[in-house]
Coordinates of C-alpha atoms in Angstrom, one line a residue:
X1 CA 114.1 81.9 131.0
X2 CA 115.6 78.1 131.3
X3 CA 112.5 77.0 132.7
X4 CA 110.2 78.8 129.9
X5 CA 112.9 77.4 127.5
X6 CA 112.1 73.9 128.6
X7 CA 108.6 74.3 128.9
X8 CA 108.5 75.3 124.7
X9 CA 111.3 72.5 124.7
X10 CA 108.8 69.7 126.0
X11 CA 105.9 71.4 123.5
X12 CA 107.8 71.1 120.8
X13 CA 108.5 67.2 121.3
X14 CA 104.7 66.7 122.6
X15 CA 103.5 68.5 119.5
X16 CA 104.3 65.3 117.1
X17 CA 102.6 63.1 119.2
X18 CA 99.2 64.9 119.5
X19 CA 96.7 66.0 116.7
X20 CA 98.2 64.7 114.0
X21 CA 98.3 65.1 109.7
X22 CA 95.6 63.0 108.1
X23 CA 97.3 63.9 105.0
X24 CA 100.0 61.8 106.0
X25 CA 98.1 59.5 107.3
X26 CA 96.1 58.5 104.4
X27 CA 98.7 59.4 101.2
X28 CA 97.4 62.7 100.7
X29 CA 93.8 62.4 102.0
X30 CA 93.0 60.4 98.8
X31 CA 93.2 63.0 96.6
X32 CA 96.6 61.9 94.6
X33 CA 94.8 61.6 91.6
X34 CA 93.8 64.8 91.0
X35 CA 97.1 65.7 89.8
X36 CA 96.3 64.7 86.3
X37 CA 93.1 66.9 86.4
X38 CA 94.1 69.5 83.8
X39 CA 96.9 69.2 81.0
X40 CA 98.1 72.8 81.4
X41 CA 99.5 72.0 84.8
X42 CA 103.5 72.4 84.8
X43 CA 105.1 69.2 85.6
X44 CA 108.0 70.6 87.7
X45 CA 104.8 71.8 90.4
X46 CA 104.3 68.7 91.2
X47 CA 107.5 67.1 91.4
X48 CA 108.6 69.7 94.1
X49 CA 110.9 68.2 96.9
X50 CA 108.9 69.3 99.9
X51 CA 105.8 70.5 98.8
X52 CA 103.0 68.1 97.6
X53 CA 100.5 69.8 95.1
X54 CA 97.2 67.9 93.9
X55 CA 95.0 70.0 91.9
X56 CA 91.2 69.3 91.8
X57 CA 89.3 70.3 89.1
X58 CA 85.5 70.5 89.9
X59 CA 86.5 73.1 92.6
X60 CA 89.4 74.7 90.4
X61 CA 91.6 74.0 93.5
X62 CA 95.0 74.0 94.3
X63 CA 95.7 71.4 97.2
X64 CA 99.7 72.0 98.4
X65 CA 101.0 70.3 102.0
X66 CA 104.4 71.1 103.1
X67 CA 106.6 67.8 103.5
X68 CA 109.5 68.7 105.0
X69 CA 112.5 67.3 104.9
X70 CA 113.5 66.9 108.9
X71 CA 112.8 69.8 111.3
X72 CA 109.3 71.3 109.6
X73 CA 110.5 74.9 109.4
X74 CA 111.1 77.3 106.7
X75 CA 114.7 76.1 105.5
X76 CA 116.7 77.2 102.8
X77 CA 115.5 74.1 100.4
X78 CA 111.3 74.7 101.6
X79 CA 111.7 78.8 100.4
X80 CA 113.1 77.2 97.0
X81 CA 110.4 75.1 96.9
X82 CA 107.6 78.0 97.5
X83 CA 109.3 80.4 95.6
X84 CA 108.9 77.8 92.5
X85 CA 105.5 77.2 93.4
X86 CA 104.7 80.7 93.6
X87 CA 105.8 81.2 90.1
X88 CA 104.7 78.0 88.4
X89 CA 101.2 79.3 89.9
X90 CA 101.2 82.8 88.4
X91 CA 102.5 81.3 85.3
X92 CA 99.9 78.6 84.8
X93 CA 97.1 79.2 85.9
X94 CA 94.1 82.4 86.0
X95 CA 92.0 83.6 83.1
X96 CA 92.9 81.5 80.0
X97 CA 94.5 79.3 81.3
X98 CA 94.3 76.5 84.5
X99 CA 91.3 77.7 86.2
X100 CA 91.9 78.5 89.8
X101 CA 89.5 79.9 92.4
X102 CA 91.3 78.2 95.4
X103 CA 94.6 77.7 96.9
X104 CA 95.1 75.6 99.9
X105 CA 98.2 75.1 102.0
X106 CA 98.1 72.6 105.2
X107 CA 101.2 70.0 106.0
X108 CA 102.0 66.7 106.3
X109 CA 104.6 67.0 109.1
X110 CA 102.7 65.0 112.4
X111 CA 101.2 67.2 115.0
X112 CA 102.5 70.3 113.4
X113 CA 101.7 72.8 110.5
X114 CA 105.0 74.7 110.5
X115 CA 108.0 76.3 113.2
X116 CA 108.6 78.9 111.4
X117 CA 112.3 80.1 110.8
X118 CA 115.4 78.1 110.5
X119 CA 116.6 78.3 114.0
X120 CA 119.8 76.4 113.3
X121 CA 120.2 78.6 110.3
X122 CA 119.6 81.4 112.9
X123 CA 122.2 80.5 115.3
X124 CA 125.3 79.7 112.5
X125 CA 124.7 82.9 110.8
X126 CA 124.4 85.1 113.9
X127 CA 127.6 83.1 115.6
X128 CA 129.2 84.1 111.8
X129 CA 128.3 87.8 112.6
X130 CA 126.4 87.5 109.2
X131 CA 124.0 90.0 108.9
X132 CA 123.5 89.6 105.1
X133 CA 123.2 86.0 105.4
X134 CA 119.9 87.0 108.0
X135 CA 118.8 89.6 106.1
X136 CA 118.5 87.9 102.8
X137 CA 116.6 85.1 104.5
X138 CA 114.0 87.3 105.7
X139 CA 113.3 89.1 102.9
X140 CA 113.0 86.0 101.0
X141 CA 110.5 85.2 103.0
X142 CA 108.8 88.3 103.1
X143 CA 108.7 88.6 99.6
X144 CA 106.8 85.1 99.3
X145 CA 104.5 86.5 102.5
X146 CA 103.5 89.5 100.4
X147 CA 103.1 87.8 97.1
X148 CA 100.6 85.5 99.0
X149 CA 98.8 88.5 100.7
X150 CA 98.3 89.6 96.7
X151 CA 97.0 86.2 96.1
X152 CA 99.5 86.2 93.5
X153 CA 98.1 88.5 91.7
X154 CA 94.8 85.9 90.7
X155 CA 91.5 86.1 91.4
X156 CA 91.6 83.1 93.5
X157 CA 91.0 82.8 97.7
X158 CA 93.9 81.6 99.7
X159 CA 93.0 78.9 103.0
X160 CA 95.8 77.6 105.1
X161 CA 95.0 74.3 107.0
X162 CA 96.1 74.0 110.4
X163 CA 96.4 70.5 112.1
X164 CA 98.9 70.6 114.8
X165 CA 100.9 73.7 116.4
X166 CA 101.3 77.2 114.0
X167 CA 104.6 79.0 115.9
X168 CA 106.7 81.6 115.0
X169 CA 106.8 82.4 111.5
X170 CA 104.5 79.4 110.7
X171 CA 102.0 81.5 112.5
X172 CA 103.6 84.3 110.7
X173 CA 102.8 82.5 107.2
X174 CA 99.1 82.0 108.1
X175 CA 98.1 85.2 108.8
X176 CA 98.8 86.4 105.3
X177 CA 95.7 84.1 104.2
X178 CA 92.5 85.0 103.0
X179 CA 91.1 82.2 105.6
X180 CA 92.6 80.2 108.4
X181 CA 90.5 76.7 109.0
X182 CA 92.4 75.0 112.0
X183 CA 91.6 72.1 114.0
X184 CA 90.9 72.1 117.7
X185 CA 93.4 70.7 118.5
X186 CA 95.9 73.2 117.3
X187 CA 98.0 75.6 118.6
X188 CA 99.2 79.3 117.4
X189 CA 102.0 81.2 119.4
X190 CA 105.3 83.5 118.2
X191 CA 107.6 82.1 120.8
X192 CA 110.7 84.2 119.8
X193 CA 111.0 86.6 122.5
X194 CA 112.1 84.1 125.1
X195 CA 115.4 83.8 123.9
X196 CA 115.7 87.7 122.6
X197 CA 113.9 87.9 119.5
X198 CA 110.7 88.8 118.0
X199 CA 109.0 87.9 114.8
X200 CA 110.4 89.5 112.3
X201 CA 108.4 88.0 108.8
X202 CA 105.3 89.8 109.0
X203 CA 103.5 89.2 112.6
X204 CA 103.6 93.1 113.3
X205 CA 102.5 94.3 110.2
X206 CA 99.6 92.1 110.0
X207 CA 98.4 91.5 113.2
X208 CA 98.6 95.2 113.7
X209 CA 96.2 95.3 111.4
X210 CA 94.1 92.9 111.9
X211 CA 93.9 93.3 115.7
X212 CA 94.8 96.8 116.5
X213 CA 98.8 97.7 117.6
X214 CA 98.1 96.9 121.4
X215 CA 96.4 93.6 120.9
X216 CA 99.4 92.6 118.4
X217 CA 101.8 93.9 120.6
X218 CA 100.5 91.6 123.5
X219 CA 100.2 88.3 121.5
X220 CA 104.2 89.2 119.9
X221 CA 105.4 89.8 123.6
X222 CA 103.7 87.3 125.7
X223 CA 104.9 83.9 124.8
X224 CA 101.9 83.0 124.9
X225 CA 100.2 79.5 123.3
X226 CA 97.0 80.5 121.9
X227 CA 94.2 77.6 121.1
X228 CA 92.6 77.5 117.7
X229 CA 89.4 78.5 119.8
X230 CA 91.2 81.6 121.5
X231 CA 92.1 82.4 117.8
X232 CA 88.7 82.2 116.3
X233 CA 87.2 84.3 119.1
X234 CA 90.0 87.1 118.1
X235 CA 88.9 86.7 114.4
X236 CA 92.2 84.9 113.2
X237 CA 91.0 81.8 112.8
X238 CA 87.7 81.7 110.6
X239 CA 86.1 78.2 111.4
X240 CA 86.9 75.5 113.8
X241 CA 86.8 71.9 112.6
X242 CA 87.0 69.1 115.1
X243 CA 90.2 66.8 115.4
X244 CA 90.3 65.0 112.0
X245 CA 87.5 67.1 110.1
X246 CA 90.1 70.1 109.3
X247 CA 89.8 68.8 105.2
X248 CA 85.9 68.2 105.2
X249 CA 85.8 71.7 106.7
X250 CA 87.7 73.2 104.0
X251 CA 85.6 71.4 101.9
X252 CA 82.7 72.9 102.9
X253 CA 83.9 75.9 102.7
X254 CA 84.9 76.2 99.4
X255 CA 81.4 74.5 98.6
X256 CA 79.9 77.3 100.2
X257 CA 81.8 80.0 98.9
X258 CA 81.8 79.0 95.7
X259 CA 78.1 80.7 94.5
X260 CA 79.6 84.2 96.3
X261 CA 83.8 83.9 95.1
X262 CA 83.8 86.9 92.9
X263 CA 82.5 88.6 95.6
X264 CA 84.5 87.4 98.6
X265 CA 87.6 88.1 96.6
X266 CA 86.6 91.9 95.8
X267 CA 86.0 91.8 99.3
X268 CA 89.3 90.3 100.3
X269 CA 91.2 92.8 97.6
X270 CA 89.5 95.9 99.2
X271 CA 90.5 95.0 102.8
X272 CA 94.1 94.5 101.5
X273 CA 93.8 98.0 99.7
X274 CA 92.8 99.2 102.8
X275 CA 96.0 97.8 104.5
X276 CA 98.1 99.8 102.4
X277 CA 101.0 97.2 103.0
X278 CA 104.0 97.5 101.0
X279 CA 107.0 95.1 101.0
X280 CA 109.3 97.7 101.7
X281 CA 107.3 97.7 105.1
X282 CA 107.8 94.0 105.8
X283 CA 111.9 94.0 104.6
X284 CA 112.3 96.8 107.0
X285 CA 111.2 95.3 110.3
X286 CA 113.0 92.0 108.9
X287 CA 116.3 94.4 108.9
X288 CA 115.4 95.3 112.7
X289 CA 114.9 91.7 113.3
X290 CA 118.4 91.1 111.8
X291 CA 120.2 93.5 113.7
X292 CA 118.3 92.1 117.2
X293 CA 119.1 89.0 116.3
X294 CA 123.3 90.1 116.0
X295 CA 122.7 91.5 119.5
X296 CA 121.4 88.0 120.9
X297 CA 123.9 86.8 124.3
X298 CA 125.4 83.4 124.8
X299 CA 122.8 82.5 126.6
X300 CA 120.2 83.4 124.1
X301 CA 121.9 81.5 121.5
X302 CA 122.3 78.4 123.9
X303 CA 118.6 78.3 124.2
X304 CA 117.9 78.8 120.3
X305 CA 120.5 75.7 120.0
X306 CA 118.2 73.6 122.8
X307 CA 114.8 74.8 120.7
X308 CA 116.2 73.7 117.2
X309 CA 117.2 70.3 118.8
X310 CA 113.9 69.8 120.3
X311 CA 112.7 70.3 117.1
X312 CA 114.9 67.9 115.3
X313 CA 113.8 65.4 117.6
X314 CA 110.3 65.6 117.3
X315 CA 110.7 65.6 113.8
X316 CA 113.1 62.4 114.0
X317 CA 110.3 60.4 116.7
X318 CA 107.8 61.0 114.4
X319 CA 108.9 60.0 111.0

C-alpha cells in the first residue's frame, strides 16, 4: 500500500504540471464579458468565491469553472458556493425568464478538474469519531449530485469540461452530466480504496447504471487511472478534444446540438426516468461510506494525511 500510496502521491503533484486550464490561462478563455449578457442574471452568481460564471447569450449558456481556493477539492466553502449556484440557477433562469439551454462546468485549477472529497476534512472528523460531521458532508454533496442529474429541474443539457485529472468524487461529480467533453490529456480514476475507502457520492449508483454492476465494481475497486480515451471507449466520456481544444469542442457541440435540444433533453430525461434514482439511494451508500470511513486504521489515515499534502502542494507549485 506505501508504494501505491506514493505512486498516487507523485500523480497528484505531476498532475499540475501537465495539461493544463486554458481558462486560467487566458482570464476565462475570453469570454468575461458575457457576464453582462442578460439583465435578469442575479448579481450574487457571479460574485461567488470559487466559482467563476459567464453567461453567453447567443447560445443561452451558462459557462461556470471552479477556482478553488488551495487544494481543488470539494471543501466546505466550494459546496456553499454550488449550493448557491444551484439555486440562483433554478431561480433565474428557464421559461420566462433567463433563457438557458446549456450549463457548463470545467476548472481553472492547472492540470486538474477536481480531487474530489475533502481529504483533510476526512481525516479530522474521522480522528474526532464524527460520524455526523461525515455524514452531513456527503449528503450535501449528494443532494447537489442529484439536483444536477435533474438538470435542475430546466430544460437545459448539462457538459462538464475536463482538462487535467477527474479523481475521486471529482470523477464522481462528472458522471452525473448529461455530457462529458475531456481532453486527451486527462485522467479519470476513484483512488479511495487504497487507503480503505470507496466512493461514497454517487460512483456506484451511477456507474452501475451506466456500465452494468460488474464493470462499476471493477473501475471502484481497481485503483485504476483511466485515460479520457479508455473512458470514451466505455461511453463515459462523449467526445475527445485534443490538448487545448477542450472549449472549441464544447463549442461545437452545443453548435451542433442546438437544431436537435428539445430532443436530446427528452432523451436525456427518459434515460434518467429509466434510472429510477432517488436521493434516498445516494444518502444511503454515503451513510455506508461514513461508517467505513470510522473503521479506517492508523495506517489508513497516515496515508489519507500523505494524499491531502500532496495535494496541497501541487496546488501551492502551481499557483
Amino acid at each position: 500500500m506505501d508504494r501505491v500510496g506514493t505512486e498516487f502521491e507523485d500523480s497528484v503533484t505531476s498532475a499540475h504540471g501537465g495539461s493544463h486550464s486554458h481558462a486560467a490561462a487566458d482570464g476565462g478563455y475570453g469570454m468575461a464579458s458575457l457576464a453582462m449578457g442578460h439583465p435578469g442574471i442575479p448579481a450574487h452568481l457571479l460574485q461567488l468565491n470559487e466559482l467563476d460564471v459567464l453567461y453567453q447569450p447567443e447560445h443561452e449558456a451558462l459557462w461556470t469553472f471552479m477556482r478553488p481556493d488551495g487544494r481543488p477539492s470539494f471543501t466546505p466553502p466550494m459546496l456553499g458556493d454550488f449550493e448557491d449556484w444551484q439555486r440562483l440557477i433554478g431561480e433565474s433562469f428557464g421559461p420566462d425568464q433567463v433563457p438557458l439551454k446549456y450549463l457548463i462546468l470545467g476548472s481553472r485549477a492547472p492540470g486538474v478538474f477536481c480531487y474530489g472529497g475533502d481529504l483533510a476534512l476526512f481525516r479530522q472528523l474521522i480522528l474526532d469519531h464524527n460520524r455526523d460531521g461525515l455524514v452531513r458532508y456527503g449528503h450535501r454533496c449528494c443532494q447537489i449530485l442529484h439536483r444536477n442529474i435533474n438538470t435542475l429541474n430546466l430544460p437545459i443539457l448539462t457538459i462538464g469540461l475536463v482538462e487535467g485529472a477527474a479523481l475521486g468524487g471529482g470523477f464522481e461529480a462528472l458522471l452525473s452530466f448529461d455530457y462529458i467533453i475531456a481532453e486527451r490529456s486527462a485522467t479519470f480514476g476513484l483512488p479511495e480504496i487504497m487507503f480503505g475507502l470507496f466512493p461514497g457520492m454517487g460512483a456506484h449508483a451511477l456507474l452501475s447504471r451506466k456500465l452494468g454492476s460488474a464493470m462499476a465494481d471493477r473501475i471502484i475497486v481497481s485503483n485504476e487511472t483511466y485515460s479520457a480515451q479508455d473512458m470514451f471507449d466505455l461511453g463515459i466520456v462523449h467526445h475527445v478534444a485534443e490538448d487545448g481544444e477542450g472549449l472549441d469542442a464544447t463549442r461545437e457541440f452545443i453548435r451542433r446540438s442546438d437544431r436537435r435540444h428539445s430532443g436530446l433533453v427528452a432523451a436525456r430525461r427518459a434515460t434518467k426516468v429509466s434510472w429510477a434514482l432517488e436521493l434516498s439511494e445516494l444518502t444511503r451508500i454515503t451513510e455506508i461510506w461514513a461508517d467505513a470511513a470510522l473503521s479506517l486504521s492508523e495506517q489508513d489515515l497516515k496515508l489519507m494525511e500523505r494524499l491531502a499534502s500532496a495535494q496541497e502542494r501541487g496546488a501551492r507549485k502551481a499557483a
